[in-house]
mmCIF file of C-alpha atoms in Angstrom:
data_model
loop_
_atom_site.group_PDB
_atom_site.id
_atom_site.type_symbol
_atom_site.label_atom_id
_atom_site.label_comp_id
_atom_site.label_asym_id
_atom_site.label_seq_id
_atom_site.Cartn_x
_atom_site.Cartn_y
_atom_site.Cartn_z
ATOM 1 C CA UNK G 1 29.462 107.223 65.720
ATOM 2 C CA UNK G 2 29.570 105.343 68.684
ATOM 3 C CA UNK G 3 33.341 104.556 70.228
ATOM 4 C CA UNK G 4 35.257 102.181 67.762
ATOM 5 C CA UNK G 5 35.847 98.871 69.517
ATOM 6 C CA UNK G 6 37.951 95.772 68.499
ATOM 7 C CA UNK G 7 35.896 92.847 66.849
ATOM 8 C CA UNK G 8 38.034 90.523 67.682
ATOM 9 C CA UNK G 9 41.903 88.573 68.178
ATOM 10 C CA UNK G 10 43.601 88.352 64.855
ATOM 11 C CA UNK G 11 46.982 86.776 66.142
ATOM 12 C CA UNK G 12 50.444 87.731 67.950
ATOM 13 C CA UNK G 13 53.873 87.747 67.201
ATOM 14 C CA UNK G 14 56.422 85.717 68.533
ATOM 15 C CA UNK G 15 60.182 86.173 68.543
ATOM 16 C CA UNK G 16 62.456 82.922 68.575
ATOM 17 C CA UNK G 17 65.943 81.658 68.817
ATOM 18 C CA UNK G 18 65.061 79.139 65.948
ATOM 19 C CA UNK G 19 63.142 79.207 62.726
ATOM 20 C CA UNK G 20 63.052 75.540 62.245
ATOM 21 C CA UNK G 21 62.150 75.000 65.780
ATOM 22 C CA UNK G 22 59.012 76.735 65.395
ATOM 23 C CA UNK G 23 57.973 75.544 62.299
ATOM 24 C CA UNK G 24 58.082 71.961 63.250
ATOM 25 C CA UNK G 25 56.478 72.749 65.970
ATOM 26 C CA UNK G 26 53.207 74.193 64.919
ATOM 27 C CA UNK G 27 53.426 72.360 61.770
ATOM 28 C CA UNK G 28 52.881 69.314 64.033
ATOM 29 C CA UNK G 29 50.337 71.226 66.058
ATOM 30 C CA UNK G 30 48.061 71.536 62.299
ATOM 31 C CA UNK G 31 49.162 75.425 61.051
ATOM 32 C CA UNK G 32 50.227 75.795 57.931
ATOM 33 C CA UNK G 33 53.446 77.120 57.264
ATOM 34 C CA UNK G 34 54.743 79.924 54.641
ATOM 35 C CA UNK G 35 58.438 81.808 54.823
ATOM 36 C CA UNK G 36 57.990 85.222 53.473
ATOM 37 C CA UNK G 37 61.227 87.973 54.051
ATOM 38 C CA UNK G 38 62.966 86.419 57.195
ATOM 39 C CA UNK G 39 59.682 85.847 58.424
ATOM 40 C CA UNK G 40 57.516 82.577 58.909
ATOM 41 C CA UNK G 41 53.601 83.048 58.873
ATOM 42 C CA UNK G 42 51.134 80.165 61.146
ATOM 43 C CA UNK G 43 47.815 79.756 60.548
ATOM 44 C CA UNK G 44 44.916 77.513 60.585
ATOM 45 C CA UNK G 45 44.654 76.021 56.981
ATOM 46 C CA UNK G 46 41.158 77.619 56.728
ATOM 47 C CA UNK G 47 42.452 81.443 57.750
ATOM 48 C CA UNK G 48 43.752 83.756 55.232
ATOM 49 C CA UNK G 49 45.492 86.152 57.842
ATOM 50 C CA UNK G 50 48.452 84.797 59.206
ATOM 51 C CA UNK G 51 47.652 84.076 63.241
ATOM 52 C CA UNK G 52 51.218 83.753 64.241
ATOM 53 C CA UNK G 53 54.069 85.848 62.584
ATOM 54 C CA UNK G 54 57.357 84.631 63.904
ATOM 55 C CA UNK G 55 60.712 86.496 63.611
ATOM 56 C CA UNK G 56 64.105 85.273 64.522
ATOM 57 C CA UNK G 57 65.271 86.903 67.972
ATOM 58 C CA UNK G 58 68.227 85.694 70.693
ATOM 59 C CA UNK G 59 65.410 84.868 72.787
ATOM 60 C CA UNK G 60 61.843 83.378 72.659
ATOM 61 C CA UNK G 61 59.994 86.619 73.587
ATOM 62 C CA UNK G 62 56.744 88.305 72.248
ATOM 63 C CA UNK G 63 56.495 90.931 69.234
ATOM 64 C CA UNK G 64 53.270 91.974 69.150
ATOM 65 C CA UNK G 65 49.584 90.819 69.671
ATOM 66 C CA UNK G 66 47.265 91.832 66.269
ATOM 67 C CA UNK G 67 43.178 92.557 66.671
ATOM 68 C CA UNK G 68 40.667 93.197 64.068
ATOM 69 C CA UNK G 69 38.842 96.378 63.851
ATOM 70 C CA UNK G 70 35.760 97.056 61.323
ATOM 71 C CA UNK G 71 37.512 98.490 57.787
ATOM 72 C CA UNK G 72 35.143 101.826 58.482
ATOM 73 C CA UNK G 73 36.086 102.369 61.988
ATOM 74 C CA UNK G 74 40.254 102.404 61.199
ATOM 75 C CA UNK G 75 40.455 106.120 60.886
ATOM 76 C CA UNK G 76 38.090 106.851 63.872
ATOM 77 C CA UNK G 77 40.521 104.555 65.869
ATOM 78 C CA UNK G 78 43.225 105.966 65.223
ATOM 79 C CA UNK G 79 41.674 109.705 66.022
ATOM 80 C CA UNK G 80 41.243 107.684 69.479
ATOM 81 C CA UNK G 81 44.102 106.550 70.056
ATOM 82 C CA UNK G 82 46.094 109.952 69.556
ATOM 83 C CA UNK G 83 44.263 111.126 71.814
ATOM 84 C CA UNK G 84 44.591 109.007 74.342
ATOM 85 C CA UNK G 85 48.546 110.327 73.701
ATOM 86 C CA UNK G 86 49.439 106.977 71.616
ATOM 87 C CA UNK G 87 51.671 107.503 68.682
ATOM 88 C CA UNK G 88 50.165 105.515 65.738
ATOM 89 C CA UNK G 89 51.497 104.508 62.411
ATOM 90 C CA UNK G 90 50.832 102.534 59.705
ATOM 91 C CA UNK G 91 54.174 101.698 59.360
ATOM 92 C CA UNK G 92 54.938 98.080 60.846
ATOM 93 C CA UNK G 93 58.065 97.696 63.341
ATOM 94 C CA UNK G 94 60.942 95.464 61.957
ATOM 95 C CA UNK G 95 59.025 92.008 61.712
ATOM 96 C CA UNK G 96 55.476 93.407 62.222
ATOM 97 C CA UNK G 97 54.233 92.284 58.714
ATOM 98 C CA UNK G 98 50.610 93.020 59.405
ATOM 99 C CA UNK G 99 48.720 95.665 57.488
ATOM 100 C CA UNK G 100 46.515 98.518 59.504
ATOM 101 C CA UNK G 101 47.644 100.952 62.659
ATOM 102 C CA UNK G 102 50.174 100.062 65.544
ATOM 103 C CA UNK G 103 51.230 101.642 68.045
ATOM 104 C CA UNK G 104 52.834 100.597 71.305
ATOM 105 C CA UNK G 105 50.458 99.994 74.686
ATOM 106 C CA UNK G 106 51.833 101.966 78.112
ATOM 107 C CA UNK G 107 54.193 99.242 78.866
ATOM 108 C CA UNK G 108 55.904 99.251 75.561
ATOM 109 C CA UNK G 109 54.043 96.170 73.464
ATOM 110 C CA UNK G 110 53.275 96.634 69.811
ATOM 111 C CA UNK G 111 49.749 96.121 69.143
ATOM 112 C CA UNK G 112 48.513 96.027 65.755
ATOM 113 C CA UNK G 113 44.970 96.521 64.382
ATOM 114 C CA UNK G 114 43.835 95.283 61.429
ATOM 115 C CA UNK G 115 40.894 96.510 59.545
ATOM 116 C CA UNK G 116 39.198 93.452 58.067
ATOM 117 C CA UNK G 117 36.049 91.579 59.363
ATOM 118 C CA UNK G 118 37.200 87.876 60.842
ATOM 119 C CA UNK G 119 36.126 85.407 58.588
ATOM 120 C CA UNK G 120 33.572 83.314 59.827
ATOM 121 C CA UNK G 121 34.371 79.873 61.531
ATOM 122 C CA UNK G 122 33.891 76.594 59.547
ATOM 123 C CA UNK G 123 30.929 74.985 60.419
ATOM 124 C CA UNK G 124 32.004 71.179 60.454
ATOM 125 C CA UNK G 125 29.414 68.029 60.172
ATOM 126 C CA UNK G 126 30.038 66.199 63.075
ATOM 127 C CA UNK G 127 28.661 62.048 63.160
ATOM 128 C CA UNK G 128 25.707 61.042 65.463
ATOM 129 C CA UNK G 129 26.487 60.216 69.256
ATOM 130 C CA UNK G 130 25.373 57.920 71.233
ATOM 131 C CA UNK G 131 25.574 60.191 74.034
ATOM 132 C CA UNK G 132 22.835 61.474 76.567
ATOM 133 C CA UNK G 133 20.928 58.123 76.739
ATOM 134 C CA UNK G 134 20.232 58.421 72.548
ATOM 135 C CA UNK G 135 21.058 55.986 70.293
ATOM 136 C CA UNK G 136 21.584 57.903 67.160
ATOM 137 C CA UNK G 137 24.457 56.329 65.435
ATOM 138 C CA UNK G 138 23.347 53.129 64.768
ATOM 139 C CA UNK G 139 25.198 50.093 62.723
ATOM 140 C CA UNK G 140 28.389 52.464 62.182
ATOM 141 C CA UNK G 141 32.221 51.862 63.199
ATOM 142 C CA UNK G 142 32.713 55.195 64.388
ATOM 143 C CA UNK G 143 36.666 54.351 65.230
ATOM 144 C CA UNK G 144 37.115 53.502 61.333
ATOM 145 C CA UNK G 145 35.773 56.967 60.840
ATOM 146 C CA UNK G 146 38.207 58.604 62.831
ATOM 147 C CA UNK G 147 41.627 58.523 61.566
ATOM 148 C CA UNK G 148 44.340 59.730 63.651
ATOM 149 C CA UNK G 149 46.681 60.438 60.822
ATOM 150 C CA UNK G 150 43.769 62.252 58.559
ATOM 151 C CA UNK G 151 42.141 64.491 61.440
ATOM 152 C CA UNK G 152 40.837 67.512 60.755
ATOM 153 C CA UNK G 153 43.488 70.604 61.410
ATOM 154 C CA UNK G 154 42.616 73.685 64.781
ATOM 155 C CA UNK G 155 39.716 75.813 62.839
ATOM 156 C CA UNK G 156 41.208 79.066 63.785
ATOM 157 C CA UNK G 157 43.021 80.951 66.978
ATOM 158 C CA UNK G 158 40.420 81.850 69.978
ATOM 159 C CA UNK G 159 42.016 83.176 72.245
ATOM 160 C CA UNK G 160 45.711 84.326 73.636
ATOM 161 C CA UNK G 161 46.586 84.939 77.195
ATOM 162 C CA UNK G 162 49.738 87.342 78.244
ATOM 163 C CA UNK G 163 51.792 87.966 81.416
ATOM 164 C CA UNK G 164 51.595 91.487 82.600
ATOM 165 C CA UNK G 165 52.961 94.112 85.650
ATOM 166 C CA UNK G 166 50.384 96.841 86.594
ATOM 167 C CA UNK G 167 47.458 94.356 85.859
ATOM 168 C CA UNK G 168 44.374 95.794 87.334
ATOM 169 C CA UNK G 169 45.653 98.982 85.252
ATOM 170 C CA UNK G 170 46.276 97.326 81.651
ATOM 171 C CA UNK G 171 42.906 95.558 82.200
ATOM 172 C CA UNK G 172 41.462 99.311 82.195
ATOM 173 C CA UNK G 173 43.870 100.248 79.389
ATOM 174 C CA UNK G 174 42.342 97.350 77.350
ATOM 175 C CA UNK G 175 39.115 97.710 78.086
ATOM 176 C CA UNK G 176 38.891 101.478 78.103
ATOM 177 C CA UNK G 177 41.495 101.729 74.868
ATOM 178 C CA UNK G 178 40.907 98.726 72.555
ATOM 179 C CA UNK G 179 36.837 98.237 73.570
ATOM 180 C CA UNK G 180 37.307 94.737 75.244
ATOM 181 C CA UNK G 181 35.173 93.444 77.691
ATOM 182 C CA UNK G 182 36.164 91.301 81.073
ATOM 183 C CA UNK G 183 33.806 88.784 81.197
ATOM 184 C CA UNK G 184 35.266 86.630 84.266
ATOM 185 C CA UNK G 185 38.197 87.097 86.426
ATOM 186 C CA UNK G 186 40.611 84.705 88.439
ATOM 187 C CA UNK G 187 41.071 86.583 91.906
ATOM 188 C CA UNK G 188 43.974 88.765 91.729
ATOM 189 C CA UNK G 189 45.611 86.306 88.932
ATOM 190 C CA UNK G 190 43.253 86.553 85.722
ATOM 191 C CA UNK G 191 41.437 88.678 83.771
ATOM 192 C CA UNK G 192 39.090 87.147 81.298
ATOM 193 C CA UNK G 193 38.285 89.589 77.930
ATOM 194 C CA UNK G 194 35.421 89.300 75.051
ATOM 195 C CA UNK G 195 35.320 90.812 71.921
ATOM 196 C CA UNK G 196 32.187 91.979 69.168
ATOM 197 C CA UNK G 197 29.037 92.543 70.144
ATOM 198 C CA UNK G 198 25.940 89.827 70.010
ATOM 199 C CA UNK G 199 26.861 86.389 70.476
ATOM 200 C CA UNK G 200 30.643 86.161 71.427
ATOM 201 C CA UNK G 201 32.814 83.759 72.801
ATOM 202 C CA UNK G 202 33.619 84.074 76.387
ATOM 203 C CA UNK G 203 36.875 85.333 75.861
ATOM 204 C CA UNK G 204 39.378 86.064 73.164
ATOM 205 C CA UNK G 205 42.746 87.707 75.063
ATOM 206 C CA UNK G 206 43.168 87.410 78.844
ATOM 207 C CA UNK G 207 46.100 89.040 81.172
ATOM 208 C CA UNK G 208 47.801 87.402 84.146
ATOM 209 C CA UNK G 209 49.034 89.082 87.023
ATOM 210 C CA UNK G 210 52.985 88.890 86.648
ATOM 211 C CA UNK G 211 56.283 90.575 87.151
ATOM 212 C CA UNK G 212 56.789 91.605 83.886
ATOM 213 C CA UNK G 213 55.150 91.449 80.396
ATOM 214 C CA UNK G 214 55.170 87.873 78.203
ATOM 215 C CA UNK G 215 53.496 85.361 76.376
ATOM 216 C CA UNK G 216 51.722 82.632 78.032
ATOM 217 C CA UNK G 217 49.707 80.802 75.874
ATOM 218 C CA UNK G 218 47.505 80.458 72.778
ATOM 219 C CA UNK G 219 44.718 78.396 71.902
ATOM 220 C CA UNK G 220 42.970 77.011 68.915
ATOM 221 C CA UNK G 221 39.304 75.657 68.273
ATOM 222 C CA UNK G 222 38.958 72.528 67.047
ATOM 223 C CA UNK G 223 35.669 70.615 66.244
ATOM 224 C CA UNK G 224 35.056 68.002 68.590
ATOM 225 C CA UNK G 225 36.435 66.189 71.466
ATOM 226 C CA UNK G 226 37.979 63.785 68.854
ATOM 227 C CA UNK G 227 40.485 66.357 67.187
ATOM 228 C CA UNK G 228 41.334 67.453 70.743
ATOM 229 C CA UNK G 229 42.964 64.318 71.043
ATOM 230 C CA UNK G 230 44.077 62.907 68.050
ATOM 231 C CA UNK G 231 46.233 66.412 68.206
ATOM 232 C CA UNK G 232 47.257 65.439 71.766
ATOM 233 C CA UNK G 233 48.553 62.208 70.115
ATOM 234 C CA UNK G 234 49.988 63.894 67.158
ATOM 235 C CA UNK G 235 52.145 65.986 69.553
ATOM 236 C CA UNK G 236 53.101 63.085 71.550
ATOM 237 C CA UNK G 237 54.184 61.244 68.886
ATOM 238 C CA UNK G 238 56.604 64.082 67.629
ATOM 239 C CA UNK G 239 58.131 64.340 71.075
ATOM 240 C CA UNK G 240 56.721 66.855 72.630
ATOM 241 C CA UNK G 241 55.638 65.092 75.538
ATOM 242 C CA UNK G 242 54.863 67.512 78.005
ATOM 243 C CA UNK G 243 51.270 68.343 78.220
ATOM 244 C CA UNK G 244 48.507 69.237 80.686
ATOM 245 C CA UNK G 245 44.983 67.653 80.004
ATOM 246 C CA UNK G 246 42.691 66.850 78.485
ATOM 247 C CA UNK G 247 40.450 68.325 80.964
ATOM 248 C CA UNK G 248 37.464 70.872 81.021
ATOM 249 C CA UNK G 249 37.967 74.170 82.381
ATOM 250 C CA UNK G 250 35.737 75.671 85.079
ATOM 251 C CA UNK G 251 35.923 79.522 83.902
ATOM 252 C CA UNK G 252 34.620 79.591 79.928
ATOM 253 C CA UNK G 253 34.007 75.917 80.390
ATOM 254 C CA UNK G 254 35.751 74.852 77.748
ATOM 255 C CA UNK G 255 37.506 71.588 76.984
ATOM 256 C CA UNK G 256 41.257 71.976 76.943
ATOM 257 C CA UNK G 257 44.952 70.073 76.521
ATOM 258 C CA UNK G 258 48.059 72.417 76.528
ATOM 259 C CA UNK G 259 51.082 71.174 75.115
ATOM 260 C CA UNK G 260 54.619 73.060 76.308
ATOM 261 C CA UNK G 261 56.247 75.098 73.394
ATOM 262 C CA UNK G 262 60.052 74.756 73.069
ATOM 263 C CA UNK G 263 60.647 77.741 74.673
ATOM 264 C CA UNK G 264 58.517 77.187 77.906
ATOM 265 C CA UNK G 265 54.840 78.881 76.640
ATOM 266 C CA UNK G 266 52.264 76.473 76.005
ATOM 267 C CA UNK G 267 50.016 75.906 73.063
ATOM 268 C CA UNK G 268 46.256 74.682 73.689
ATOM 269 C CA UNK G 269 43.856 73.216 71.656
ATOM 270 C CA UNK G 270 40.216 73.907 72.903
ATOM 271 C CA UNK G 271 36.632 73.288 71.667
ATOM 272 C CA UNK G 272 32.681 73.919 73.428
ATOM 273 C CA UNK G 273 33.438 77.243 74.906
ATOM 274 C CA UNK G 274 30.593 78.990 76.819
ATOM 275 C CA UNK G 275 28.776 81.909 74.220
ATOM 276 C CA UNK G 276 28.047 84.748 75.909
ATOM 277 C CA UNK G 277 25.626 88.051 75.021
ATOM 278 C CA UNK G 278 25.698 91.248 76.524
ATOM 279 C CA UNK G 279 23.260 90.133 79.569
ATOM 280 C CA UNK G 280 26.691 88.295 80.623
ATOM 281 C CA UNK G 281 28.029 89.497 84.214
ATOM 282 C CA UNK G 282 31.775 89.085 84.752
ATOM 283 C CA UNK G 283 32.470 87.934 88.865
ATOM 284 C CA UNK G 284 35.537 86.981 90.606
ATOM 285 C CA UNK G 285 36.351 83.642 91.629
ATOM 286 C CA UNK G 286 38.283 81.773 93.431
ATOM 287 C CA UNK G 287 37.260 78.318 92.102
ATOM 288 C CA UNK G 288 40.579 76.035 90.441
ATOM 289 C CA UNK G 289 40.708 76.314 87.170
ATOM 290 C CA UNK G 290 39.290 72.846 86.004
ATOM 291 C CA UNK G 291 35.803 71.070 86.626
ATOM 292 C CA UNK G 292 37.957 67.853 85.730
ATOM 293 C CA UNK G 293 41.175 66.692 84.052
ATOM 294 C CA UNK G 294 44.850 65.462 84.934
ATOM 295 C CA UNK G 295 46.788 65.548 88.221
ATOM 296 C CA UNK G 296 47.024 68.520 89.660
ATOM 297 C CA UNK G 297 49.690 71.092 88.612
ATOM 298 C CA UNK G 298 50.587 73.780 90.127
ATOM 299 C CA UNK G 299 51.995 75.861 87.706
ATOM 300 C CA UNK G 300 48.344 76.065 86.275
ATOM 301 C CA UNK G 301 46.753 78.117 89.144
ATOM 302 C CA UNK G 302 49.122 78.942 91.990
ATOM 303 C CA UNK G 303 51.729 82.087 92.193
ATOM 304 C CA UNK G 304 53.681 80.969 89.066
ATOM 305 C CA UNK G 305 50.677 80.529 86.659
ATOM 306 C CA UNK G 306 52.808 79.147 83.829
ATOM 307 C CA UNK G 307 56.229 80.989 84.803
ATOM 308 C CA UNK G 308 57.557 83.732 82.620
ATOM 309 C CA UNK G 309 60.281 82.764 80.675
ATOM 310 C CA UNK G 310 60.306 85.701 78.398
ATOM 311 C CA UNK G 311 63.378 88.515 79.470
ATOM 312 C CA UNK G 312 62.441 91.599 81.043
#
């Protein structure tokens, strides 16, 4: 068989100082919530593997990140990875509470992979727009039609991005370990990663140049450019007020609005990402991260990059 390869991002785990804290949180942000054994599961209201697995810790710090792996290619994985001198077990590490192998990457992260296909994404009817010079929504009040307090929930989790030492190194370790692809790279502060075969989005995982390892953000689809905001709003109106966007990013392309965790990560909701095939070819640039969107900040492309507030 050919070398086993992940198919795609099935979720991470997140240590925090609060349970109820988090679960307001992303309850706000449209996951649904479920307690299970000291444990609180996340996920889109459409998935049925938890995204987000969230143990109680002293500190806000990540647990583990989770991929999926074909069902068929588990055992042939695992065969790899013991030979690449990676102790694997099926056993999860206090608060892992995902099925399938882990084992712990070079710099000491628990990564878990799960043998199940990804369920597909819902396909959601979107109205008419009047957009391009067409005229196809005619005698409609589209603004009745879009209810802030009824919107439509993040369809699933697309991507994750993670602080890490060593970089150009764990971007080989990836690539050459777990079968991921970099598809585009930030000079000397990115790395941009795909998943699958065919028709992929641009990028599912991503690793930033930093001191140590952490968790920097994640990021759910949503529909349209209408549940991008109306979440915005939602999150405003809870009180978590500090955000960056909306805006549209130049890498991937992809419309974007973070909104700051309580612990310092942020949280994005995203939607029109660039597909890519194999044909794609990954380049470095040195372009800012947005083609438009708010002020400028800092934080979001020079030497901090979202700081690391995770402990060493």
């Amino acid at each position: 068989m050919t070398d086993p390869k992940v198919t795609g991002l099935c979720g991470f785990g997140l240590e925090v100082p609060e349970f109820a804290a988090a679960q307001r949180f992303y309850e706000t942000f449209g996951l649904a919530a479920q307690r299970s054994d000291e444990t609180l599961l996340l996920a889109c209201p459409s998935r049925r593997d938890p995204e987000i697995v969230v143990t109680e810790g002293r500190q806000k710090r990540m647990h583990h990140i989770s991929f999926f792996i074909a069902p068929e290619h588990e055992a042939a994985f695992a065969d790899k990875l013991r030979r690449a001198g990676l102790a694997v077990t099926d056993a999860p590490p206090p608060g892992g509470r995902r099925a399938g192998l882990w084992f712990q990457d070079p710099w000491g992260t628990w990564i878990n992979l799960n043998p199940t296909h990804p369920a597909p994404t819902p396909q959601i009817a979107l109205p008419p727009a009047n957009l391009g010079g067409r005229g196809d929504r005619v005698d409609v009040n589209l603004w009745q039609e879009l209810d802030k307090n009824r919107n439509r929930p993040p369809l699933r989790i697309g991507h994750m991005l993670i602080f890490t030492q060593d970089w150009e190194r764990a971007e080989g370790f990836f690539a050459n370990t777990l079968g991921l692809r970099t598809t585009d790279r930030g000079k000397g502060k990115v790395a941009f990663m795909a998943a699958g075969d065919g028709v992929t989005d641009h990028h599912c995982f991503g690793l930033i140049n930093s001191s140590h390892r952490g968790f920097q953000h994640a990021s759910f689809q949503v529909a349209a450019l209408d549940d991008l905001g109306y979440g915005a709003w939602r999150m405003r109106a809870a009180g978590y007020k500090e955000a960056f966007g909306p805006g549209r990013h130049a890498i991937a392309s992809n419309l974007f609005h973070y909104t700051r965790d309580p612990w310092g990560s942020w949280v994005e909701y995203y939607a029109d990402m660039d597909k890519i095939t194999e044909r794609w070819q990954c380049r470095d640039w040195e372009s800012l991260p947005y083609t438009w969107g708010p002020e400028w900040s800092p934080e979001f492309w020079n030497g901090e990059m979202n700081a690391n507030l995770e402990p060493r």
